[in-house]
Every structure is written in structure tokens, then in C-alpha cells.
PDB file of C-alpha atoms and ligand atoms in Angstrom:
ATOM      1  CA  MET A   1      -0.022  -0.196   0.214  1.00  0.00           C
ATOM      2  CA  ASN A   2       1.068   3.632  -1.016  1.00  0.00           C
ATOM      3  CA  ARG A   3       1.506   5.693   1.356  1.00  0.00           C
ATOM      4  CA  ILE A   4      -1.978   8.230   1.007  1.00  0.00           C
ATOM      5  CA  GLN A   5      -0.722  11.525  -0.114  1.00  0.00           C
ATOM      6  CA  ILE A   6      -3.181  14.685   0.559  1.00  0.00           C
ATOM      7  CA  ALA A   7      -3.462  17.682  -2.356  1.00  0.00           C
ATOM      8  CA  PRO A   8      -5.972  20.500  -1.124  1.00  0.00           C
ATOM      9  CA  SER A   9      -7.390  22.003  -3.701  1.00  0.00           C
ATOM     10  CA  ILE A  10      -7.491  26.038  -3.936  1.00  0.00           C
ATOM     11  CA  LEU A  11     -10.787  25.944  -4.757  1.00  0.00           C
ATOM     12  CA  SER A  12     -12.243  26.546  -1.400  1.00  0.00           C
ATOM     13  CA  ALA A  13      -9.372  28.379  -0.305  1.00  0.00           C
ATOM     14  CA  ASP A  14      -9.481  32.131   0.229  1.00  0.00           C
ATOM     15  CA  LEU A  15      -8.125  33.858  -2.886  1.00  0.00           C
ATOM     16  CA  LEU A  16      -7.824  37.227  -1.058  1.00  0.00           C
ATOM     17  CA  LYS A  17      -5.452  34.874   1.894  1.00  0.00           C
ATOM     18  CA  LEU A  18      -3.991  32.770  -0.779  1.00  0.00           C
ATOM     19  CA  GLU A  19      -0.592  33.223  -0.353  1.00  0.00           C
ATOM     20  CA  GLU A  20      -0.844  32.467   3.156  1.00  0.00           C
ATOM     21  CA  GLN A  21      -3.365  29.429   3.157  1.00  0.00           C
ATOM     22  CA  VAL A  22      -0.888  27.516   1.029  1.00  0.00           C
ATOM     23  CA  LYS A  23       2.102  28.057   3.245  1.00  0.00           C
ATOM     24  CA  LEU A  24      -0.118  27.007   6.063  1.00  0.00           C
ATOM     25  CA  ILE A  25      -1.323  23.459   4.489  1.00  0.00           C
ATOM     26  CA  ALA A  26       2.217  22.922   3.222  1.00  0.00           C
ATOM     27  CA  ALA A  27       3.478  23.369   6.821  1.00  0.00           C
ATOM     28  CA  GLN A  28       0.993  21.011   8.219  1.00  0.00           C
ATOM     29  CA  GLY A  29       2.102  18.087   5.879  1.00  0.00           C
ATOM     30  CA  ALA A  30      -0.232  18.454   2.563  1.00  0.00           C
ATOM     31  CA  ASP A  31       1.768  16.133  -0.378  1.00  0.00           C
ATOM     32  CA  MET A  32       1.095  18.515  -3.336  1.00  0.00           C
ATOM     33  CA  ILE A  33      -1.625  21.563  -4.180  1.00  0.00           C
ATOM     34  CA  HIS A  34      -4.856  21.038  -6.364  1.00  0.00           C
ATOM     35  CA  VAL A  35      -5.376  23.975  -9.011  1.00  0.00           C
ATOM     36  CA  ASP A  36      -8.659  23.071 -10.614  1.00  0.00           C
ATOM     37  CA  VAL A  37      -8.870  24.911 -13.927  1.00  0.00           C
ATOM     38  CA  MET A  38     -12.076  25.603 -15.528  1.00  0.00           C
ATOM     39  CA  ASP A  39     -13.294  27.058 -18.490  1.00  0.00           C
ATOM     40  CA  GLY A  40     -16.769  27.165 -18.688  1.00  0.00           C
ATOM     41  CA  HIS A  41     -17.916  25.334 -21.373  1.00  0.00           C
ATOM     42  CA  PHE A  42     -16.429  21.211 -20.766  1.00  0.00           C
ATOM     43  CA  VAL A  43     -17.500  22.550 -17.231  1.00  0.00           C
ATOM     44  CA  PRO A  44     -20.000  25.515 -16.189  1.00  0.00           C
ATOM     45  CA  ASN A  45     -17.853  27.212 -13.913  1.00  0.00           C
ATOM     46  CA  LEU A  46     -14.223  29.557 -15.103  1.00  0.00           C
ATOM     47  CA  THR A  47     -11.345  29.626 -12.451  1.00  0.00           C
ATOM     48  CA  PHE A  48      -7.999  30.151 -13.064  1.00  0.00           C
ATOM     49  CA  GLY A  49      -5.054  29.795 -16.361  1.00  0.00           C
ATOM     50  CA  PRO A  50      -1.340  29.008 -15.834  1.00  0.00           C
ATOM     51  CA  ASN A  51      -0.383  32.368 -14.365  1.00  0.00           C
ATOM     52  CA  MET A  52      -2.428  30.887 -11.161  1.00  0.00           C
ATOM     53  CA  VAL A  53       0.236  27.842 -11.326  1.00  0.00           C
ATOM     54  CA  ALA A  54       3.147  30.012 -12.121  1.00  0.00           C
ATOM     55  CA  ALA A  55       2.194  32.217  -8.964  1.00  0.00           C
ATOM     56  CA  LEU A  56       2.079  29.496  -6.745  1.00  0.00           C
ATOM     57  CA  LYS A  57       5.160  28.133  -7.742  1.00  0.00           C
ATOM     58  CA  ARG A  58       6.686  31.437  -6.716  1.00  0.00           C
ATOM     59  CA  ILE A  59       5.207  30.398  -3.772  1.00  0.00           C
ATOM     60  CA  THR A  60       6.168  27.242  -2.415  1.00  0.00           C
ATOM     61  CA  ASN A  61       8.003  23.809  -3.308  1.00  0.00           C
ATOM     62  CA  LEU A  62       5.116  21.318  -3.182  1.00  0.00           C
ATOM     63  CA  PRO A  63       4.517  19.960  -6.305  1.00  0.00           C
ATOM     64  CA  LEU A  64       1.063  21.086  -8.259  1.00  0.00           C
ATOM     65  CA  ASP A  65      -1.031  19.532  -9.513  1.00  0.00           C
ATOM     66  CA  VAL A  66      -2.979  20.737 -12.568  1.00  0.00           C
ATOM     67  CA  HIS A  67      -6.476  19.000 -13.526  1.00  0.00           C
ATOM     68  CA  LEU A  68      -7.356  20.427 -16.154  1.00  0.00           C
ATOM     69  CA  MET A  69     -11.130  21.296 -16.793  1.00  0.00           C
ATOM     70  CA  ILE A  70     -10.965  21.952 -20.378  1.00  0.00           C
ATOM     71  CA  GLU A  71     -12.411  21.616 -24.093  1.00  0.00           C
ATOM     72  CA  ASN A  72      -9.033  21.023 -26.287  1.00  0.00           C
ATOM     73  CA  PRO A  73      -6.180  20.656 -23.406  1.00  0.00           C
ATOM     74  CA  ASP A  74      -4.097  20.202 -26.054  1.00  0.00           C
ATOM     75  CA  HIS A  75      -3.938  23.621 -27.252  1.00  0.00           C
ATOM     76  CA  CYS A  76      -2.130  25.315 -23.792  1.00  0.00           C
ATOM     77  CA  ILE A  77      -0.632  22.455 -22.129  1.00  0.00           C
ATOM     78  CA  GLU A  78       2.861  23.832 -22.949  1.00  0.00           C
ATOM     79  CA  LYS A  79       1.711  27.136 -20.992  1.00  0.00           C
ATOM     80  CA  TYR A  80       0.927  25.071 -17.530  1.00  0.00           C
ATOM     81  CA  VAL A  81       3.968  23.622 -17.762  1.00  0.00           C
ATOM     82  CA  LYS A  82       6.421  26.473 -18.452  1.00  0.00           C
ATOM     83  CA  ALA A  83       4.042  27.817 -15.516  1.00  0.00           C
ATOM     84  CA  GLY A  84       5.341  25.179 -12.952  1.00  0.00           C
ATOM     85  CA  ALA A  85       3.147  21.918 -13.091  1.00  0.00           C
ATOM     86  CA  SER A  86       4.702  18.719 -12.254  1.00  0.00           C
ATOM     87  CA  ILE A  87       1.356  16.547 -13.087  1.00  0.00           C
ATOM     88  CA  LEU A  88      -0.835  17.586 -15.882  1.00  0.00           C
ATOM     89  CA  THR A  89      -4.110  15.540 -15.857  1.00  0.00           C
ATOM     90  CA  VAL A  90      -6.575  16.152 -18.702  1.00  0.00           C
ATOM     91  CA  HIS A  91     -10.161  15.042 -18.421  1.00  0.00           C
ATOM     92  CA  GLN A  92     -10.474  11.265 -21.564  1.00  0.00           C
ATOM     93  CA  GLU A  93     -14.131  13.031 -21.957  1.00  0.00           C
ATOM     94  CA  VAL A  94     -12.378  16.180 -24.735  1.00  0.00           C
ATOM     95  CA  CYS A  95      -9.534  14.056 -25.630  1.00  0.00           C
ATOM     96  CA  THR A  96     -10.291  12.889 -28.821  1.00  0.00           C
ATOM     97  CA  HIS A  97      -6.119  11.439 -28.994  1.00  0.00           C
ATOM     98  CA  LEU A  98      -5.785  11.001 -26.070  1.00  0.00           C
ATOM     99  CA  HIS A  99      -2.900   8.724 -26.538  1.00  0.00           C
ATOM    100  CA  ARG A 100      -1.379  11.373 -28.919  1.00  0.00           C
ATOM    101  CA  THR A 101      -1.988  13.748 -25.641  1.00  0.00           C
ATOM    102  CA  ILE A 102      -0.088  11.526 -22.526  1.00  0.00           C
ATOM    103  CA  GLN A 103       3.016  11.655 -24.935  1.00  0.00           C
ATOM    104  CA  ALA A 104       3.258  15.038 -25.565  1.00  0.00           C
ATOM    105  CA  ILE A 105       2.690  15.965 -21.542  1.00  0.00           C
ATOM    106  CA  HIS A 106       5.396  13.592 -21.011  1.00  0.00           C
ATOM    107  CA  SER A 107       7.745  15.138 -24.092  1.00  0.00           C
ATOM    108  CA  LEU A 108       7.205  18.778 -21.606  1.00  0.00           C
ATOM    109  CA  GLY A 109       8.665  16.560 -18.730  1.00  0.00           C
ATOM    110  CA  VAL A 110       6.016  15.786 -16.038  1.00  0.00           C
ATOM    111  CA  LYS A 111       4.204  13.815 -15.240  1.00  0.00           C
ATOM    112  CA  ALA A 112       0.225  12.868 -17.602  1.00  0.00           C
ATOM    113  CA  GLY A 113      -2.776  11.868 -15.629  1.00  0.00           C
ATOM    114  CA  VAL A 114      -6.137  10.929 -16.881  1.00  0.00           C
ATOM    115  CA  SER A 115      -9.272  11.601 -15.200  1.00  0.00           C
ATOM    116  CA  LEU A 116     -12.712  10.659 -15.864  1.00  0.00           C
ATOM    117  CA  ASN A 117     -15.968  11.787 -14.839  1.00  0.00           C
ATOM    118  CA  PRO A 118     -18.893   9.352 -13.085  1.00  0.00           C
ATOM    119  CA  ALA A 119     -20.341   9.055 -16.095  1.00  0.00           C
ATOM    120  CA  THR A 120     -17.519   7.834 -17.725  1.00  0.00           C
ATOM    121  CA  SER A 121     -16.475   4.244 -18.238  1.00  0.00           C
ATOM    122  CA  LEU A 122     -13.244   2.947 -16.793  1.00  0.00           C
ATOM    123  CA  THR A 123     -12.887   0.918 -19.966  1.00  0.00           C
ATOM    124  CA  THR A 124     -12.138   3.928 -21.740  1.00  0.00           C
ATOM    125  CA  VAL A 125      -8.689   3.899 -20.531  1.00  0.00           C
ATOM    126  CA  GLU A 126      -8.045   0.480 -20.618  1.00  0.00           C
ATOM    127  CA  ASN A 127      -5.973   0.814 -23.279  1.00  0.00           C
ATOM    128  CA  VAL A 128      -3.655   3.836 -22.036  1.00  0.00           C
ATOM    129  CA  MET A 129      -3.276   2.503 -18.836  1.00  0.00           C
ATOM    130  CA  GLU A 130       0.316   1.333 -19.054  1.00  0.00           C
ATOM    131  CA  ASP A 131       1.145   5.350 -20.571  1.00  0.00           C
ATOM    132  CA  ILE A 132       0.019   7.347 -17.586  1.00  0.00           C
ATOM    133  CA  ASP A 133       1.176   8.517 -14.153  1.00  0.00           C
ATOM    134  CA  LEU A 134      -2.283   9.160 -12.432  1.00  0.00           C
ATOM    135  CA  ILE A 135      -5.506   8.380 -13.141  1.00  0.00           C
ATOM    136  CA  LEU A 136      -7.952  10.776 -11.497  1.00  0.00           C
ATOM    137  CA  ILE A 137     -12.095   9.343 -11.150  1.00  0.00           C
ATOM    138  CA  MET A 138     -14.326  12.213 -10.407  1.00  0.00           C
ATOM    139  CA  THR A 139     -16.671  11.081  -7.286  1.00  0.00           C
ATOM    140  CA  VAL A 140     -18.469  14.071  -8.438  1.00  0.00           C
ATOM    141  CA  ASN A 141     -19.630  16.102 -11.665  1.00  0.00           C
ATOM    142  CA  PRO A 142     -16.740  18.518 -12.033  1.00  0.00           C
ATOM    143  CA  GLY A 143     -17.528  22.285 -11.911  1.00  0.00           C
ATOM    144  CA  PHE A 144     -17.770  23.080  -8.036  1.00  0.00           C
ATOM    145  CA  GLY A 145     -16.532  22.491  -4.781  1.00  0.00           C
ATOM    146  CA  GLY A 146     -18.666  21.425  -1.917  1.00  0.00           C
ATOM    147  CA  GLN A 147     -20.644  18.979  -3.811  1.00  0.00           C
ATOM    148  CA  LYS A 148     -21.959  15.308  -2.666  1.00  0.00           C
ATOM    149  CA  PHE A 149     -20.217  12.037  -2.724  1.00  0.00           C
ATOM    150  CA  ILE A 150     -21.749   9.873  -5.422  1.00  0.00           C
ATOM    151  CA  PRO A 151     -21.279   6.691  -3.844  1.00  0.00           C
ATOM    152  CA  GLN A 152     -21.134   4.442  -6.841  1.00  0.00           C
ATOM    153  CA  GLY A 153     -17.503   5.808  -7.400  1.00  0.00           C
ATOM    154  CA  LEU A 154     -16.435   3.441  -5.138  1.00  0.00           C
ATOM    155  CA  ASN A 155     -16.739   0.698  -6.599  1.00  0.00           C
ATOM    156  CA  LYS A 156     -14.412   2.209  -9.612  1.00  0.00           C
ATOM    157  CA  ILE A 157     -11.853   3.258  -7.629  1.00  0.00           C
ATOM    158  CA  ALA A 158     -11.980  -0.662  -6.425  1.00  0.00           C
ATOM    159  CA  LYS A 159     -11.739  -1.222 -10.252  1.00  0.00           C
ATOM    160  CA  ALA A 160      -9.062   1.173 -10.806  1.00  0.00           C
ATOM    161  CA  LYS A 161      -7.095   0.152  -8.131  1.00  0.00           C
ATOM    162  CA  LYS A 162      -7.295  -3.063  -9.820  1.00  0.00           C
ATOM    163  CA  MET A 163      -6.117  -2.104 -13.237  1.00  0.00           C
ATOM    164  CA  ILE A 164      -3.181  -0.014 -12.118  1.00  0.00           C
ATOM    165  CA  GLU A 165      -2.030  -3.217 -10.282  1.00  0.00           C
ATOM    166  CA  LYS A 166      -2.429  -5.506 -13.350  1.00  0.00           C
ATOM    167  CA  THR A 167       0.309  -2.385 -15.112  1.00  0.00           C
ATOM    168  CA  GLY A 168       2.904  -3.761 -12.686  1.00  0.00           C
ATOM    169  CA  LYS A 169       3.687  -0.034 -12.192  1.00  0.00           C
ATOM    170  CA  ASP A 170       3.703   2.612 -10.036  1.00  0.00           C
ATOM    171  CA  ILE A 171       0.212   5.472 -10.388  1.00  0.00           C
ATOM    172  CA  PHE A 172      -1.330   7.407  -8.751  1.00  0.00           C
ATOM    173  CA  LEU A 173      -5.068   6.479  -8.123  1.00  0.00           C
ATOM    174  CA  GLU A 174      -6.220  10.246  -7.400  1.00  0.00           C
ATOM    175  CA  VAL A 175      -9.928  11.107  -6.104  1.00  0.00           C
ATOM    176  CA  ASP A 176     -11.180  14.458  -5.930  1.00  0.00           C
ATOM    177  CA  GLY A 177     -14.841  15.287  -5.223  1.00  0.00           C
ATOM    178  CA  GLY A 178     -16.788  15.337  -1.661  1.00  0.00           C
ATOM    179  CA  VAL A 179     -13.299  13.873  -0.122  1.00  0.00           C
ATOM    180  CA  ASN A 180     -14.427  14.858   3.621  1.00  0.00           C
ATOM    181  CA  PRO A 181     -13.957  12.916   7.496  1.00  0.00           C
ATOM    182  CA  ASP A 182     -16.931  10.979   6.865  1.00  0.00           C
ATOM    183  CA  THR A 183     -16.155   9.903   2.928  1.00  0.00           C
ATOM    184  CA  VAL A 184     -12.296   9.258   3.156  1.00  0.00           C
ATOM    185  CA  GLU A 185     -12.378   5.662   5.120  1.00  0.00           C
ATOM    186  CA  ALA A 186     -14.604   3.724   2.208  1.00  0.00           C
ATOM    187  CA  ILE A 187     -11.918   5.913  -0.663  1.00  0.00           C
ATOM    188  CA  VAL A 188      -9.244   4.495   1.034  1.00  0.00           C
ATOM    189  CA  LYS A 189     -10.334   1.416   1.643  1.00  0.00           C
ATOM    190  CA  SER A 190     -11.300   1.032  -1.741  1.00  0.00           C
ATOM    191  CA  GLY A 191      -8.147   1.765  -3.308  1.00  0.00           C
ATOM    192  CA  ALA A 192      -7.062   5.593  -3.406  1.00  0.00           C
ATOM    193  CA  ASP A 193      -4.013   6.623  -2.563  1.00  0.00           C
ATOM    194  CA  LEU A 194      -4.045  10.823  -2.896  1.00  0.00           C
ATOM    195  CA  LEU A 195      -7.067  12.783  -2.016  1.00  0.00           C
ATOM    196  CA  VAL A 196      -7.989  15.730  -3.505  1.00  0.00           C
ATOM    197  CA  ALA A 197     -10.014  17.996  -0.258  1.00  0.00           C
ATOM    198  CA  GLY A 198     -11.295  21.325  -1.637  1.00  0.00           C
ATOM    199  CA  SER A 199     -14.083  22.111   1.038  1.00  0.00           C
ATOM    200  CA  SER A 200     -13.260  19.700   4.354  1.00  0.00           C
ATOM    201  CA  ILE A 201      -9.775  21.575   4.236  1.00  0.00           C
ATOM    202  CA  PHE A 202      -9.655  25.106   2.537  1.00  0.00           C
ATOM    203  CA  GLY A 203     -13.485  25.566   3.354  1.00  0.00           C
ATOM    204  CA  GLN A 204     -13.715  25.029   6.663  1.00  0.00           C
ATOM    205  CA  GLU A 205     -12.892  27.116  10.011  1.00  0.00           C
ATOM    206  CA  ASP A 206      -9.574  25.935  10.686  1.00  0.00           C
ATOM    207  CA  ILE A 207      -7.955  24.863   7.878  1.00  0.00           C
ATOM    208  CA  VAL A 208      -4.552  23.630  10.501  1.00  0.00           C
ATOM    209  CA  LYS A 209      -7.611  21.086  12.131  1.00  0.00           C
ATOM    210  CA  ALA A 210      -9.061  19.595   9.475  1.00  0.00           C
ATOM    211  CA  PHE A 211      -6.603  18.955   7.236  1.00  0.00           C
ATOM    212  CA  HIS A 212      -5.467  16.786  10.422  1.00  0.00           C
ATOM    213  CA  GLU A 213      -8.433  15.216  11.445  1.00  0.00           C
ATOM    214  CA  LEU A 214      -8.742  13.719   7.058  1.00  0.00           C
ATOM    215  CA  ARG A 215      -5.142  12.562   7.828  1.00  0.00           C
ATOM    216  CA  LYS A 216      -5.492  11.545  10.510  1.00  0.00           C
ATOM    217  CA  LYS A 217      -9.043   9.470   9.560  1.00  0.00           C
ATOM    218  CA  ALA A 218      -7.043   8.377   5.770  1.00  0.00           C
ATOM    219  CA  GLU A 219      -4.412   6.844   7.281  1.00  0.00           C
ATOM    220  CA  LYS A 220      -5.959   4.831   9.879  1.00  0.00           C
ATOM    221  CA  ALA A 221      -8.171   3.583   7.190  1.00  0.00           C
ATOM    222  CA  ALA A 222      -5.309   2.960   4.897  1.00  0.00           C
ATOM    223  CA  SER A 223      -3.629   0.976   7.816  1.00  0.00           C
ATOM    224  CA  ALA A 224      -6.376  -1.628   8.218  1.00  0.00           C
ATOM    225  CA  LEU A 225      -5.914  -2.547   4.696  1.00  0.00           C
TER     226      LEU A 225
HETATM  227  C1  DX5 B   1     -14.525  19.668  -8.421  1.00  0.00           C
HETATM  228  C2  DX5 B   1     -13.091  20.055  -8.688  1.00  0.00           C
HETATM  229  C3  DX5 B   1     -12.076  19.906  -7.516  1.00  0.00           C
HETATM  230  C4  DX5 B   1     -12.717  20.167  -6.336  1.00  0.00           C
HETATM  231  C5  DX5 B   1     -13.182  19.789  -5.280  1.00  0.00           C
HETATM  232  O1  DX5 B   1     -14.716  19.611 -10.265  1.00  0.00           O
HETATM  233  O2  DX5 B   1     -12.372  19.421  -9.601  1.00  0.00           O
HETATM  234  O3  DX5 B   1     -11.494  19.565  -7.044  1.00  0.00           O
HETATM  235  O4  DX5 B   1     -12.033  21.277  -5.934  1.00  0.00           O
HETATM  236  O5  DX5 B   1     -14.090  19.916  -3.865  1.00  0.00           O
HETATM  237  P1  DX5 B   1     -14.543  19.031  -2.789  1.00  0.00           P
HETATM  238  O6  DX5 B   1     -13.280  18.636  -2.228  1.00  0.00           O
HETATM  239  O7  DX5 B   1     -14.826  20.303  -1.899  1.00  0.00           O
HETATM  240  O8  DX5 B   1     -15.590  18.486  -3.157  1.00  0.00           O
HETATM  241 ZN1   ZN B   2     -10.109  18.708  -9.029  1.00  0.00          ZN
END
């Protein structure tokens, strides 16, 4: 079992206190910072661009886990790499030539991830499993923080875990959406090893306490495996 990693999502941070909050969560032991890029087309919300990634890069050494919820990601992967992304994750639903997109990300020297919406089957990524560094299972419909975890996701996480094991490679199994102290145990027990958490960390009054509560529950669940 890999160590459980936590990637707090700045989508739920206070943007006017972003530097302070990112530094605070980094000091608590966050493993990565999750950056949700939304284009207002693929998802009904608009968020950050490469300039946000570049700004974060200046204030933290943590890997920047960039989740591209955008159409035509091929057009801008280079911009996000130059800005400082460590992992670039694209959505299967918008990549007609997914294998080519993964290769393009790798050629720029960063890790490549593929994300699946709740309604998208794992079979759509079966043929690229060997090529990716991360699979991101969405457990809400992407676009907003603070949504309710979709429980059918658990079965999908378990299936993804089996697919990863079959490759014999070290591939992150990331889960995004509705990860909180009530859902984390089942998520970890299903096989996730990288947890995105927005509202359950940055959305809380005491983000330090919230981070440690989530970490503790995640580690307890992992130790029982
Ligand atoms: C949703 C984003 C998530 C979001 C998760 O579309 O991809 O990363 O920040 O938010 P929570 O953790 O609040 O469900
Ligand atoms: Zn995300």
C-alpha cells in the first residue's frame, strides 16, 4: 500500500489569503497543491489559468497537481508546464487522441494524468493505463467544490486499483470530489492513494485542524488494509 497523499484544492481557499493559506497547509504536511482549471465550456464554471500556477510556483515547493477541466487541452498544455505544473491531468471526455495528448505531456517533462467523469467508464482508459502516471476518478460531476460524494465511485476506485496493479507500475489513484472525514475511510479502503480535498480543508474555519482530521482518518483506514 502506497502512503496516502493529500492534495488540498485551492478552489475552496480564500483567494485574498491564498499565499498565507497555501503556506500554512504546506507546513502541515500537505503533499501537493491541487489546482482546478475550468474553462466555462467543459464545465459550467470558470477558474484559474497558467498565471495562477506560476504564482503558486513562486510561493511553494510542493508539486502542483493541475486538473484541466477544459476543452482542447492540447492547445495549452505547454503553457501550464512552463508555468510550473508537476502533474497535468486531462479529461478523457475531451481528448479524441488521448494517447497523443499523454505523449505530448510527457515530452514536456511532467507527469501525465487522465481523469474520468462519474458517468465515464474505466474501459475508455484501459488501452492507455501503461502510459499514464495518474488516474483521477471524479466522485462528483466536475465544476464546483462542496458537492456530495457519488457513492457509485467506490466500485470504480476498486476497479481502477485492479487495473493499476495489472500494469505493475506505480500509478497514482487520485480521487476528487466530496472527500471529507465521513467519506475518506471508504475511499481509502477502495484503493485511493491521492486524495483531493477542497471544502473539507480550505472551506473549514480551522483549516489546520481539518487537514489533520482528514489525514488521521485516511491513515487509519490505510493501516487497516
Ligand atoms: C471539482 C474539482 C475539485 C474540487 C473538489 O470539479 O475538480 O477539485 O475542488 O471540491 P470538494 O473537495 O469540495 O468536493
Ligand atoms: Zn479537481
